[in-house]
Short mmCIF file of C-alpha atoms and ligand atoms in Angstrom, two decimals:
data_model
loop_
_atom_site.label_atom_id
_atom_site.label_comp_id
_atom_site.label_asym_id
_atom_site.label_seq_id
_atom_site.Cartn_x
_atom_site.Cartn_y
_atom_site.Cartn_z
CA MET A 104 -21.21 -6.82 -23.29
CA THR A 105 -24.98 -6.49 -23.01
CA ILE A 106 -25.73 -6.82 -19.33
CA GLU A 107 -26.40 -3.58 -17.44
CA LEU A 108 -25.89 -4.09 -13.72
CA ASP A 109 -28.72 -3.16 -11.43
CA PRO A 110 -27.38 -1.53 -8.26
CA THR A 111 -30.58 -2.55 -6.42
CA GLN A 112 -30.00 -6.21 -7.31
CA ASP A 113 -31.15 -8.59 -4.58
CA PRO A 114 -27.97 -10.15 -3.23
CA THR A 115 -29.83 -13.38 -2.46
CA THR A 116 -29.80 -14.03 -6.22
CA SER A 117 -25.98 -13.88 -6.25
CA PRO A 118 -25.31 -17.46 -5.09
CA ARG A 119 -27.38 -18.67 -8.06
CA ALA A 120 -25.64 -16.22 -10.38
CA ALA A 121 -22.23 -17.42 -9.17
CA GLU A 122 -23.07 -20.96 -10.35
CA ALA A 123 -22.28 -19.63 -13.84
CA LEU A 124 -18.62 -19.57 -12.83
CA ARG A 125 -18.45 -23.13 -11.52
CA GLY A 126 -15.77 -25.18 -13.31
CA LEU A 127 -14.46 -22.12 -15.16
CA ILE A 128 -10.69 -21.64 -15.78
CA GLY A 129 -9.83 -25.24 -15.04
CA GLY A 130 -11.83 -25.28 -11.83
CA HIS A 131 -9.85 -22.45 -10.20
CA VAL A 132 -13.07 -20.85 -8.97
CA HIS A 133 -14.41 -21.45 -5.47
CA LEU A 134 -18.01 -20.85 -4.43
CA PRO A 135 -19.35 -20.62 -0.86
CA GLY A 136 -19.57 -24.14 0.55
CA ASP A 137 -16.80 -25.49 -1.71
CA PRO A 138 -13.89 -27.06 0.21
CA GLY A 139 -11.42 -24.51 -1.21
CA TYR A 140 -13.57 -21.40 -0.62
CA ASP A 141 -12.31 -20.44 2.85
CA ALA A 142 -8.62 -20.74 1.96
CA ALA A 143 -9.13 -18.86 -1.33
CA ARG A 144 -10.95 -15.92 0.27
CA LEU A 145 -8.47 -15.48 3.16
CA PRO A 146 -6.71 -12.11 2.76
CA TRP A 147 -3.26 -11.15 4.10
CA ASN A 148 -5.04 -9.18 6.81
CA VAL A 149 -6.64 -12.25 8.33
CA ALA A 150 -8.83 -10.13 10.63
CA ILE A 151 -10.95 -9.28 7.58
CA ASP A 152 -13.78 -11.73 6.90
CA GLN A 153 -14.37 -11.20 3.17
CA ARG A 154 -17.22 -13.33 1.77
CA PRO A 155 -17.57 -12.82 -1.98
CA ALA A 156 -20.08 -14.64 -4.21
CA ALA A 157 -17.09 -16.53 -5.65
CA VAL A 158 -13.29 -16.43 -5.61
CA ALA A 159 -11.41 -16.90 -8.90
CA LEU A 160 -7.68 -17.67 -9.02
CA PRO A 161 -6.76 -17.08 -12.66
CA ARG A 162 -3.32 -18.15 -13.92
CA SER A 163 -3.13 -15.88 -16.98
CA ALA A 164 -4.51 -12.69 -18.48
CA ALA A 165 -6.74 -14.82 -20.72
CA GLU A 166 -8.26 -16.49 -17.64
CA VAL A 167 -8.83 -13.08 -16.02
CA ALA A 168 -10.67 -11.99 -19.18
CA THR A 169 -12.84 -15.14 -19.08
CA VAL A 170 -13.81 -14.51 -15.47
CA VAL A 171 -14.69 -10.86 -16.16
CA ARG A 172 -16.87 -11.81 -19.17
CA VAL A 173 -18.72 -14.62 -17.42
CA ALA A 174 -19.20 -12.57 -14.24
CA ALA A 175 -20.73 -9.75 -16.33
CA GLU A 176 -23.09 -12.14 -18.10
CA ALA A 177 -24.15 -13.53 -14.71
CA GLY A 178 -24.88 -10.02 -13.37
CA LEU A 179 -21.97 -10.08 -10.94
CA ARG A 180 -19.18 -7.58 -10.39
CA VAL A 181 -15.45 -8.19 -10.04
CA ALA A 182 -13.00 -7.09 -7.33
CA PRO A 183 -9.29 -7.42 -8.15
CA GLN A 184 -7.06 -8.36 -5.23
CA SER A 185 -3.46 -9.56 -5.21
CA THR A 186 -2.66 -10.21 -1.54
CA GLY A 187 -5.38 -8.67 0.60
CA HIS A 188 -3.05 -6.32 2.52
CA ASN A 189 -5.77 -3.69 2.08
CA ALA A 190 -8.80 -5.97 2.25
CA GLY A 191 -10.53 -3.98 5.02
CA PRO A 192 -12.23 -1.25 3.01
CA LEU A 193 -13.09 -3.67 0.20
CA ALA A 194 -14.88 -6.14 2.51
CA ALA A 195 -16.62 -3.28 4.31
CA ARG A 196 -18.33 -2.30 1.06
CA GLY A 197 -20.04 -5.73 0.79
CA LEU A 198 -19.11 -8.52 -1.60
CA ASP A 199 -22.41 -10.41 -1.93
CA ASP A 200 -22.61 -9.85 -5.69
CA VAL A 201 -18.86 -9.77 -6.29
CA VAL A 202 -16.38 -12.25 -7.75
CA LEU A 203 -13.07 -11.75 -5.98
CA VAL A 204 -10.36 -12.12 -8.63
CA ARG A 205 -7.23 -12.98 -6.73
CA THR A 206 -4.15 -12.63 -8.91
CA SER A 207 -1.98 -14.52 -6.42
CA GLU A 208 -1.26 -17.31 -8.95
CA MET A 209 0.25 -14.78 -11.40
CA THR A 210 3.63 -14.08 -9.84
CA SER A 211 6.41 -13.94 -12.43
CA ALA A 212 9.08 -11.20 -12.27
CA ILE A 213 11.51 -10.75 -15.16
CA ALA A 214 14.17 -8.05 -15.37
CA ASP A 215 14.93 -6.64 -18.82
CA PRO A 216 18.29 -4.87 -18.53
CA VAL A 217 18.11 -3.65 -22.14
CA ARG A 218 14.88 -1.74 -21.51
CA GLY A 219 15.88 -0.99 -17.91
CA ILE A 220 12.63 -2.37 -16.52
CA VAL A 221 11.18 -5.23 -14.52
CA ARG A 222 8.02 -6.84 -15.88
CA VAL A 223 5.79 -8.62 -13.37
CA GLU A 224 2.42 -10.33 -13.50
CA GLY A 225 -0.54 -8.82 -11.65
CA GLY A 226 -0.15 -10.83 -8.44
CA THR A 227 3.61 -10.55 -7.93
CA THR A 228 4.84 -9.36 -4.55
CA TRP A 229 7.89 -7.14 -4.08
CA GLU A 230 10.49 -9.70 -3.03
CA PRO A 231 10.82 -11.50 -6.41
CA ALA A 232 10.96 -8.18 -8.28
CA VAL A 233 13.68 -6.90 -5.93
CA ALA A 234 15.65 -10.12 -6.53
CA ALA A 235 15.20 -9.91 -10.32
CA ALA A 236 16.54 -6.34 -10.37
CA ALA A 237 19.38 -7.12 -7.92
CA ALA A 238 20.64 -9.87 -10.25
CA HIS A 239 21.58 -7.00 -12.61
CA GLY A 240 22.96 -4.73 -9.87
CA LYS A 241 19.78 -2.62 -9.87
CA ALA A 242 16.98 -1.68 -7.49
CA VAL A 243 13.25 -1.05 -7.79
CA LEU A 244 10.96 1.18 -5.71
CA HIS A 245 9.61 -1.41 -3.27
CA GLY A 246 8.11 -0.58 0.09
CA SER A 247 8.78 -1.77 3.61
CA SER A 248 7.31 -5.25 3.20
CA PRO A 249 8.51 -8.09 0.96
CA ASP A 250 5.05 -9.59 0.51
CA VAL A 251 2.97 -6.51 -0.34
CA GLY A 252 1.52 -6.83 -3.85
CA ILE A 253 3.18 -4.66 -6.48
CA ALA A 254 -0.18 -3.95 -8.14
CA GLY A 255 -2.05 -2.53 -5.15
CA TYR A 256 1.04 -0.70 -3.86
CA SER A 257 1.91 0.90 -7.20
CA LEU A 258 -1.67 1.79 -8.16
CA GLY A 259 -2.07 3.55 -4.79
CA GLY A 260 1.21 5.52 -4.85
CA GLY A 261 4.02 3.61 -3.15
CA ILE A 262 6.35 5.13 -0.53
CA GLY A 263 9.63 3.23 -0.24
CA TRP A 264 13.16 3.74 1.06
CA TYR A 265 14.29 5.79 -1.96
CA ALA A 266 11.11 7.87 -2.09
CA ARG A 267 12.48 11.29 -1.16
CA LYS A 268 15.05 10.96 -3.95
CA LEU A 269 13.06 9.04 -6.60
CA GLY A 270 9.42 9.78 -5.76
CA LEU A 271 6.35 7.59 -5.54
CA ALA A 272 6.67 4.12 -7.09
CA THR A 273 3.67 4.84 -9.29
CA ASN A 274 5.75 7.43 -11.18
CA SER A 275 8.19 4.68 -12.13
CA LEU A 276 5.57 2.54 -13.85
CA THR A 277 6.23 2.49 -17.59
CA ALA A 278 3.27 0.31 -18.64
CA VAL A 279 0.35 -1.69 -17.27
CA GLU A 280 -1.81 -4.35 -18.89
CA VAL A 281 -5.41 -4.38 -17.75
CA VAL A 282 -8.56 -6.40 -18.41
CA ILE A 283 -11.22 -3.68 -18.61
CA GLY A 284 -15.02 -3.74 -18.32
CA ASP A 285 -15.78 -5.37 -21.68
CA GLY A 286 -13.38 -8.22 -20.90
CA SER A 287 -10.69 -7.05 -23.33
CA LEU A 288 -7.02 -6.87 -22.39
CA VAL A 289 -5.50 -3.44 -23.05
CA ARG A 290 -2.02 -2.04 -22.59
CA ALA A 291 -1.62 1.45 -21.18
CA ASP A 292 1.57 3.48 -21.32
CA ALA A 293 2.66 7.00 -22.18
CA THR A 294 1.51 6.67 -25.80
CA THR A 295 -1.08 3.82 -25.81
CA ASN A 296 -4.26 4.56 -23.85
CA PRO A 297 -2.53 7.48 -22.10
CA GLU A 298 -5.73 8.52 -20.24
CA LEU A 299 -6.01 5.11 -18.59
CA PHE A 300 -2.27 5.18 -17.85
CA TRP A 301 -2.74 8.57 -16.15
CA ALA A 302 -5.75 7.44 -14.11
CA ILE A 303 -4.42 4.10 -12.93
CA ARG A 304 -1.17 5.59 -11.59
CA GLY A 305 -2.65 6.56 -8.23
CA GLY A 306 -6.31 5.90 -9.05
CA GLY A 307 -6.26 2.30 -7.78
CA GLY A 308 -8.22 -0.79 -8.75
CA SER A 309 -11.43 0.76 -10.18
CA PHE A 310 -10.35 0.56 -13.82
CA GLY A 311 -9.95 -3.17 -14.32
CA VAL A 312 -7.85 -6.16 -13.33
CA VAL A 313 -4.14 -5.47 -13.81
CA THR A 314 -2.51 -8.55 -15.29
CA ALA A 315 1.02 -7.14 -15.78
CA LEU A 316 3.09 -4.12 -14.76
CA GLU A 317 6.40 -2.79 -16.03
CA PHE A 318 8.50 -0.36 -14.02
CA ARG A 319 11.93 1.24 -14.00
CA MET A 320 15.03 -0.21 -12.42
CA TYR A 321 17.62 2.14 -10.93
CA ASP A 322 21.42 1.89 -10.76
CA ILE A 323 21.51 1.13 -7.05
CA GLU A 324 23.52 -1.88 -5.91
CA THR A 325 24.39 -0.92 -2.36
CA VAL A 326 22.92 1.57 0.08
CA TYR A 327 23.92 3.13 3.39
CA ALA A 328 20.98 1.92 5.45
CA GLY A 329 19.96 0.57 8.82
CA MET A 330 18.18 1.42 12.04
CA LEU A 331 18.74 3.42 15.20
CA MET A 332 17.05 2.19 18.34
CA TRP A 333 16.39 3.59 21.81
CA ASP A 334 14.24 2.56 24.73
CA LEU A 335 10.82 4.25 24.58
CA ALA A 336 11.83 6.28 27.65
CA HIS A 337 13.90 8.41 25.22
CA LEU A 338 10.95 9.15 22.91
CA GLU A 339 10.71 12.87 23.61
CA PRO A 340 14.25 14.07 22.78
CA VAL A 341 14.54 11.70 19.82
CA LEU A 342 11.19 12.69 18.33
CA ARG A 343 11.88 16.42 18.80
CA GLU A 344 15.23 16.06 17.03
CA TRP A 345 13.85 13.90 14.17
CA ALA A 346 10.70 16.00 13.66
CA ALA A 347 12.72 19.22 13.41
CA TRP A 348 15.35 17.66 11.10
CA ALA A 349 13.14 15.58 8.77
CA PRO A 350 11.36 18.32 6.74
CA THR A 351 14.65 20.04 5.90
CA ALA A 352 16.74 16.92 5.25
CA PRO A 353 18.17 16.53 1.75
CA ASP A 354 16.48 14.25 -0.78
CA GLU A 355 19.03 11.45 -0.57
CA ILE A 356 17.78 10.27 2.83
CA THR A 357 14.39 8.69 3.56
CA THR A 358 13.47 7.53 7.07
CA ALA A 359 10.58 6.24 9.17
CA PHE A 360 10.01 6.85 12.88
CA ARG A 361 8.21 4.40 15.15
CA ALA A 362 7.18 4.17 18.78
CA MET A 363 6.81 0.42 19.24
CA ARG A 364 5.40 -1.92 21.86
CA LEU A 365 6.55 -5.37 20.92
CA PRO A 366 4.87 -8.48 22.32
CA GLU A 367 6.69 -11.35 24.04
CA MET A 368 6.57 -13.35 20.81
CA PRO A 369 9.06 -16.23 20.49
CA ASP A 370 9.63 -15.56 16.77
CA LEU A 371 10.90 -12.02 17.48
CA PRO A 372 14.69 -11.64 17.90
CA GLU A 373 15.59 -11.58 21.58
CA PHE A 374 16.74 -7.93 21.56
CA LEU A 375 13.22 -6.88 20.51
CA ARG A 376 11.02 -9.32 22.42
CA GLY A 377 8.67 -7.61 24.88
CA ARG A 378 10.47 -4.25 24.52
CA GLN A 379 9.04 -0.72 24.20
CA LEU A 380 11.21 1.09 21.71
CA VAL A 381 11.84 4.07 19.50
CA VAL A 382 13.07 2.96 16.08
CA ILE A 383 14.27 5.14 13.22
CA ASP A 384 15.14 3.24 10.08
CA GLY A 385 15.99 4.44 6.64
CA ALA A 386 18.34 4.61 3.70
CA VAL A 387 20.81 7.06 2.21
CA LEU A 388 21.55 7.17 -1.51
CA GLY A 389 25.05 8.53 -1.06
CA SER A 390 28.46 7.74 0.35
CA ASP A 391 29.04 6.38 3.85
CA ASP A 392 30.51 9.75 4.85
CA ARG A 393 27.44 11.55 3.58
CA GLY A 394 25.24 9.10 5.50
CA ALA A 395 27.22 9.69 8.69
CA GLU A 396 26.92 13.45 8.19
CA LEU A 397 23.13 13.25 7.76
CA LEU A 398 22.67 11.04 10.82
CA ALA A 399 25.02 12.98 13.14
CA GLY A 400 22.22 14.80 15.01
CA LEU A 401 20.35 11.57 15.74
CA ARG A 402 23.51 9.65 16.66
CA ALA A 403 24.35 12.38 19.18
CA LEU A 404 21.30 11.11 21.09
CA ARG A 405 23.24 7.86 21.70
CA PRO A 406 21.00 5.08 20.34
CA GLU A 407 21.44 1.72 22.07
CA LEU A 408 21.59 0.05 18.65
CA ASP A 409 22.93 1.56 15.42
CA THR A 410 23.00 -0.76 12.39
CA PHE A 411 23.53 1.88 9.68
CA ALA A 412 26.19 0.56 7.29
CA ARG A 413 26.71 -0.13 3.60
CA VAL A 414 24.42 -3.04 2.68
CA PRO A 415 23.18 -4.70 -0.53
CA ALA A 416 20.14 -2.80 -1.81
CA LYS A 417 18.12 -6.01 -1.92
CA SER A 418 18.35 -6.34 1.89
CA LEU A 419 16.17 -3.24 2.31
CA VAL A 420 13.05 -5.23 1.57
CA ARG A 421 13.27 -6.53 5.17
CA LEU A 422 14.79 -3.46 6.88
CA HIS A 423 11.47 -2.49 8.53
CA MET A 424 10.86 -6.03 9.86
CA ASP A 425 7.23 -5.98 8.72
CA PRO A 426 5.17 -9.09 9.50
CA GLU A 427 5.08 -11.56 6.62
CA GLY A 428 2.65 -14.20 5.47
CA GLY A 429 -0.46 -12.60 6.97
CA ALA A 430 -1.51 -11.04 10.27
CA PRO A 431 -4.71 -9.79 11.90
CA PHE A 432 -4.36 -6.04 11.86
CA ALA A 433 -6.34 -2.87 12.70
CA SER A 434 -5.14 0.67 12.04
CA ASP A 435 -5.79 4.28 11.15
CA SER A 436 -3.72 6.86 9.29
CA ALA A 437 -3.52 10.54 8.35
CA MET A 438 -1.37 12.85 6.28
CA LEU A 439 0.23 15.71 8.16
CA ALA A 440 1.00 19.14 6.70
CA SER A 441 3.47 19.81 9.49
CA PHE A 442 4.69 18.38 12.79
CA PRO A 443 5.46 21.26 15.17
CA ASP A 444 6.18 20.98 18.90
CA ALA A 445 2.46 20.70 19.69
CA ALA A 446 2.27 17.65 17.40
CA VAL A 447 5.25 16.11 19.19
CA ASP A 448 3.41 16.63 22.49
CA ALA A 449 0.23 15.01 21.12
CA PHE A 450 2.16 12.03 19.71
CA ILE A 451 3.95 11.50 23.05
CA ALA A 452 0.66 11.67 24.97
CA GLU A 453 -0.85 8.95 22.75
CA ALA A 454 2.14 6.66 22.18
CA GLY A 455 4.80 7.62 24.72
CA PRO A 456 6.03 5.67 27.74
CA ASP A 457 3.21 6.96 29.98
CA SER A 458 0.46 6.05 27.54
CA THR A 459 -1.62 2.90 28.10
CA THR A 460 -2.05 2.34 24.37
CA SER A 461 -1.87 -1.19 22.99
CA LEU A 462 -0.78 0.01 19.54
CA LEU A 463 2.08 -2.15 18.26
CA MET A 464 3.35 0.88 16.43
CA ALA A 465 2.72 4.57 16.11
CA GLU A 466 4.58 5.44 12.93
CA LEU A 467 5.57 8.57 11.03
CA ARG A 468 6.96 8.32 7.52
CA GLN A 469 9.17 11.16 6.37
CA LEU A 470 7.81 12.71 3.16
CA GLY A 471 9.07 15.72 1.21
CA GLY A 472 11.87 15.82 -1.34
CA ALA A 473 10.84 14.24 -4.64
CA LEU A 474 7.67 12.94 -2.97
CA GLY A 475 6.44 16.50 -2.69
CA ARG A 476 7.25 17.62 -6.24
CA PRO A 477 5.05 17.03 -9.30
CA HIS A 478 6.51 14.33 -11.54
CA GLU A 479 6.67 15.25 -15.19
CA GLY A 480 4.45 12.88 -17.16
CA GLY A 481 3.14 11.41 -13.89
CA GLY A 482 -0.35 10.05 -13.20
CA VAL A 483 -3.25 11.36 -11.15
CA LEU A 484 -1.19 10.97 -7.95
CA SER A 485 2.34 11.99 -8.76
CA ARG A 486 3.15 13.68 -5.42
CA LEU A 487 2.05 13.85 -1.81
CA ASP A 488 1.39 17.31 -0.48
CA ALA A 489 2.37 16.68 3.15
CA GLN A 490 5.45 16.57 5.38
CA PHE A 491 4.58 13.27 7.06
CA VAL A 492 2.11 10.43 6.95
CA THR A 493 1.21 8.81 10.26
CA PHE A 494 0.01 5.24 10.75
CA GLY A 495 -1.08 3.67 14.02
CA GLY A 496 -1.72 -0.05 14.08
CA GLY A 497 -1.77 -3.21 16.11
CA ILE A 498 -2.63 -6.86 16.22
CA ALA A 499 -6.37 -7.58 16.09
CA ALA A 500 -6.19 -11.04 17.66
CA THR A 501 -9.99 -11.11 18.14
CA PRO A 502 -12.73 -8.82 16.80
CA GLU A 503 -12.99 -7.21 20.28
CA ILE A 504 -9.25 -6.53 20.46
CA GLY A 505 -9.39 -5.29 16.87
CA ALA A 506 -12.11 -2.78 17.79
CA ARG A 507 -9.98 -1.53 20.69
CA VAL A 508 -6.83 -1.24 18.57
CA HIS A 509 -8.77 0.59 15.87
CA ALA A 510 -10.20 3.01 18.45
CA GLU A 511 -6.69 3.68 19.78
CA ALA A 512 -5.35 4.24 16.27
CA VAL A 513 -8.20 6.69 15.63
CA ARG A 514 -7.30 8.47 18.90
CA LEU A 515 -3.76 8.93 17.59
CA THR A 516 -4.92 10.42 14.28
CA GLU A 517 -7.50 12.57 16.07
CA ALA A 518 -4.82 13.90 18.42
CA LEU A 519 -2.82 14.89 15.33
CA ALA A 520 -5.89 16.29 13.52
CA PRO A 521 -4.82 19.94 13.97
CA PHE A 522 -1.83 19.14 11.71
CA ASP A 523 -3.75 17.00 9.22
CA ASN A 524 -3.64 18.21 5.61
CA GLY A 525 -7.22 17.03 5.00
CA ARG A 526 -6.10 14.42 2.47
CA GLN A 527 -5.74 10.65 2.59
CA TYR A 528 -2.84 8.48 1.47
CA LEU A 529 -5.01 5.59 0.25
CA ASN A 530 -2.35 2.88 0.57
CA PHE A 531 -2.30 3.47 4.33
CA ALA A 532 -6.10 3.86 4.59
CA GLU A 533 -7.20 0.43 5.82
CA ASN A 534 -10.76 1.54 6.59
CA PRO A 535 -13.35 3.01 4.20
CA VAL A 536 -12.61 6.68 3.49
CA ASP A 537 -13.81 9.21 0.93
CA THR A 538 -11.61 8.29 -2.06
CA ARG A 539 -11.97 11.82 -3.39
CA SER A 540 -9.92 13.09 -0.45
CA ALA A 541 -6.78 11.61 -1.99
CA TYR A 542 -6.88 13.94 -5.00
CA GLY A 543 -7.29 17.58 -5.88
CA ALA A 544 -10.85 18.59 -6.79
CA ASP A 545 -9.55 19.59 -10.23
CA VAL A 546 -8.72 16.01 -11.27
CA TRP A 547 -11.72 14.18 -9.78
CA THR A 548 -14.10 14.73 -12.70
CA GLN A 549 -11.42 13.59 -15.15
CA LEU A 550 -10.76 10.48 -13.06
CA THR A 551 -14.44 9.52 -12.85
CA GLY A 552 -14.80 10.16 -16.59
CA ILE A 553 -11.98 7.71 -17.36
CA ARG A 554 -13.59 5.12 -15.07
CA SER A 555 -16.84 5.53 -17.05
CA ALA A 556 -15.01 5.06 -20.33
CA VAL A 557 -13.19 1.84 -19.43
CA ASP A 558 -15.90 0.41 -17.17
CA PRO A 559 -19.25 1.84 -18.36
CA HIS A 560 -21.32 -0.80 -16.55
CA GLY A 561 -19.53 -0.52 -13.21
CA MET A 562 -18.03 -4.02 -13.25
CA PHE A 563 -15.11 -3.30 -10.93
CA VAL A 564 -15.17 -2.97 -7.17
CA ALA A 565 -12.13 -1.41 -5.50
CA ASN A 566 -11.11 -0.94 -1.87
CA HIS A 567 -11.06 2.82 -2.48
CA PRO A 568 -13.52 3.23 -5.37
CA VAL A 569 -13.43 5.89 -8.04
CA PRO A 570 -17.08 6.11 -9.15
CA ARG A 571 -18.33 6.39 -12.69
CA LEU A 572 -19.56 9.74 -13.95
CA TYR A 573 -22.99 9.55 -15.52
CA GLU A 574 -23.79 11.79 -18.44
CA GLY A 575 -25.85 14.01 -16.16
CA GLY A 576 -22.71 14.49 -14.09
CA ARG A 577 -24.04 12.44 -11.17
CA PRO A 578 -21.30 10.18 -9.82
CA THR A 579 -22.19 6.56 -9.19
CA ALA A 580 -20.32 3.49 -8.05
C1 LIG B 1997 2.72 -4.73 6.38
C2 LIG B 1997 2.42 -3.63 5.39
C3 LIG B 1997 3.47 -2.85 4.90
C4 LIG B 1997 3.22 -1.83 3.98
N1 LIG B 1997 4.25 -1.02 3.56
C5 LIG B 1997 4.00 -0.02 2.69
C6 LIG B 1997 5.03 0.86 2.26
O1 LIG B 1997 6.18 0.73 2.67
N2 LIG B 1997 4.71 1.86 1.41
C7 LIG B 1997 3.44 2.03 0.92
O2 LIG B 1997 3.22 2.93 0.13
N3 LIG B 1997 2.45 1.20 1.31
C8 LIG B 1997 2.69 0.21 2.19
N4 LIG B 1997 1.67 -0.59 2.62
C9 LIG B 1997 0.32 -0.35 2.10
C10 LIG B 1997 0.11 -1.13 0.82
O3 LIG B 1997 0.76 -0.46 -0.24
C11 LIG B 1997 -1.38 -1.24 0.53
O4 LIG B 1997 -1.98 -2.05 1.52
C12 LIG B 1997 -1.66 -1.82 -0.85
O5 LIG B 1997 -3.02 -1.64 -1.16
C13 LIG B 1997 -1.30 -3.28 -0.89
O6 LIG B 1997 -1.47 -3.79 -2.17
P1 LIG B 1997 -1.80 -5.33 -2.34
O7 LIG B 1997 -1.99 -5.56 -3.78
O8 LIG B 1997 -0.79 -6.13 -1.59
O9 LIG B 1997 -3.15 -5.43 -1.50
P2 LIG B 1997 -4.62 -5.87 -1.95
O10 LIG B 1997 -5.46 -5.79 -0.73
O11 LIG B 1997 -4.56 -7.16 -2.69
O12 LIG B 1997 -5.03 -4.75 -2.97
C14 LIG B 1997 -5.48 -3.48 -2.55
C15 LIG B 1997 -6.28 -2.89 -3.69
O13 LIG B 1997 -5.42 -2.66 -4.79
C16 LIG B 1997 -6.10 -2.94 -6.00
N5 LIG B 1997 -5.45 -4.09 -6.66
C17 LIG B 1997 -4.66 -5.03 -6.11
N6 LIG B 1997 -4.26 -5.89 -7.06
C18 LIG B 1997 -4.81 -5.48 -8.23
C19 LIG B 1997 -4.78 -5.96 -9.56
N7 LIG B 1997 -4.07 -7.03 -9.92
N8 LIG B 1997 -5.49 -5.27 -10.51
C20 LIG B 1997 -6.18 -4.16 -10.19
N9 LIG B 1997 -6.25 -3.68 -8.94
C21 LIG B 1997 -5.57 -4.33 -7.97
C22 LIG B 1997 -7.53 -3.30 -5.64
O14 LIG B 1997 -8.35 -2.14 -5.68
C23 LIG B 1997 -7.38 -3.80 -4.22
O15 LIG B 1997 -8.57 -3.67 -3.45
C24 LIG B 1997 1.90 -1.60 3.55
C25 LIG B 1997 0.84 -2.37 4.04
C26 LIG B 1997 1.10 -3.38 4.98
C27 LIG B 1997 -0.07 -4.16 5.53
#
C-alpha cells in the first residue's frame, strides 16, 4: 500500500475518487446519484442521514479486501457498518471521503457443537446466531434486540440477559477475522495476533473490517424470564425497591428497568398501546424457585402483569420488545457509579408521571456481578466499572422532534450527572463522545499503538474512533 492519506484532502475531489470503485465487486457499489445509493446508505437508525462517497455491499471477505485496497489507492477511507444501529456518531464525523462498507450481505451463522462456538459472518444479526445455538440446546450472549449486528455489539462490549452471570459478550469472542489497513485478511485469537484480539474486544471498528466472528455457546436451553409491569403512577415505590435491590442481587439475575410512554401505535399489542408504564424485565439462570425467591420483593409491589416463567432461551431475543427493522431514534446515555435515593428523585422528576417528557423510555440496565469483574484473558474492555447504565431515548419522527427528544435525553443524563462514573459505555453512546472515556488511561496508549500497527495510514473510520499514535506520541485520527 503506497498511498498516504492527506487529512486536509479537499472533499470535493472525493466524488471523482469514488469513480475508481464503480463496477467493483460485481457492481455491488453505489455512488451518489446511482439508483441504489439511497437504499444502500440507509442505516437502521433512519433519522441519520449518512452520505458517504460510496457504499459497498461486499458478499465475502475477498470482496471486502478488494474494496479496502481500491479505496486506499483512490485516496478514500473505509467505514465498516453492519446495520447502522449506531450510525449517529459515524455520520456526525463526516463521510465525504469515506466508502461505507456495509456487511449486511454477509449473514451466515453456523453452530459448531464440537468446538462449542457459533461462527458468523461480519454482517450477521443476533437472531440467526441465537437460532443456530438453540438448535443444539445452547445459548449465546445476545442483547435485547434481534436485529442488532453481532459485530458492532461485540466489539463495543455487549450487555445481554445473562450478563451479570457470564459477563460482556466481547469476553466470549474466541476469534475474529479482519481485513486490516493493507487489505490483507488476518485472524486474531488468543494465540494468533493476540494484540489485535485484545484491542478489538471493546475497541470497536477502528482496526479494520470484521468479516467473521466466533464466540462461545453456553449450556442454556431454558430460562426463568419475563417482565413485571405497573402503571407509571407506581414508579416511585417500584424504582426505590429495584434500585436498592439491584446492586446486591446475586449474579444469576440480570434485569432492566424502564419508565415508558408508549404511543397509540396500531402495531403495539393492545395492553401496551398509549400506556405510561414501569417495566422490569430480565432473566434468571437458576431454578423457578430461585427465580421466585429473587423476585419476591418486586412481586410484593403487585405488578399488574407478571410474565416471569420458564421459557425457551431463544425467546429472550424479543423479551425487551425492541423496535425491529429500523426506526428514527434520538438518545443519550451515561454510566452510573451508584443510584442512591437522590438519584431516584432525579429520575422521577425527569421521567415520572408528573414529567412532561416525550422520551419513549428512560432506562436503567442493572450492571454488577460478572460485568464488574475483570475477565481473565479478556480484551481492552473486559468489565464495566459501574452499578448501572442509563439510556434515555425516543422517536425522532422529524429532525425538529429529534432535537427535542435528544435535549430531553440529555436532561435525564444531566440530572443523573452527580452519580455518573465519568465513563462512557460506547454501545449506548449514539452521539459523538470522547472515545478515550470508555477506557482506563493506562490502556489508551496501548490501544492507539495497536491501531497504528494494523492501520498505519488511517484507512478506517469508526463511530467511536481510536486514533493512531504517531511516533512522536501525538494521537491522530
Ligand atoms: C434497539 C437497540 C437495542 C440495543 N440493545 C443493546 C443491548 O441489549 N446491549 C448492548 O450492549 N447494546 C445494545 N444496543 C447498542 C448496540 O450494541 C450498538 O448500537 C452497536 O454499535 C450496534 O452494532 P451494529 O453492528 O448493529 O451497528 P452499526 O451501526 O452497524 O455499527 C456500529 C459500529 O460498530 C463497528 N462495526 C460494525 N460492524 C463492523 C464490522 N463488520 N467490522 C468492523 N467494525 C464494525 C463500526 O465501528 C460501526 O460504526 C442496542 C441498540 C439499539 C438501537
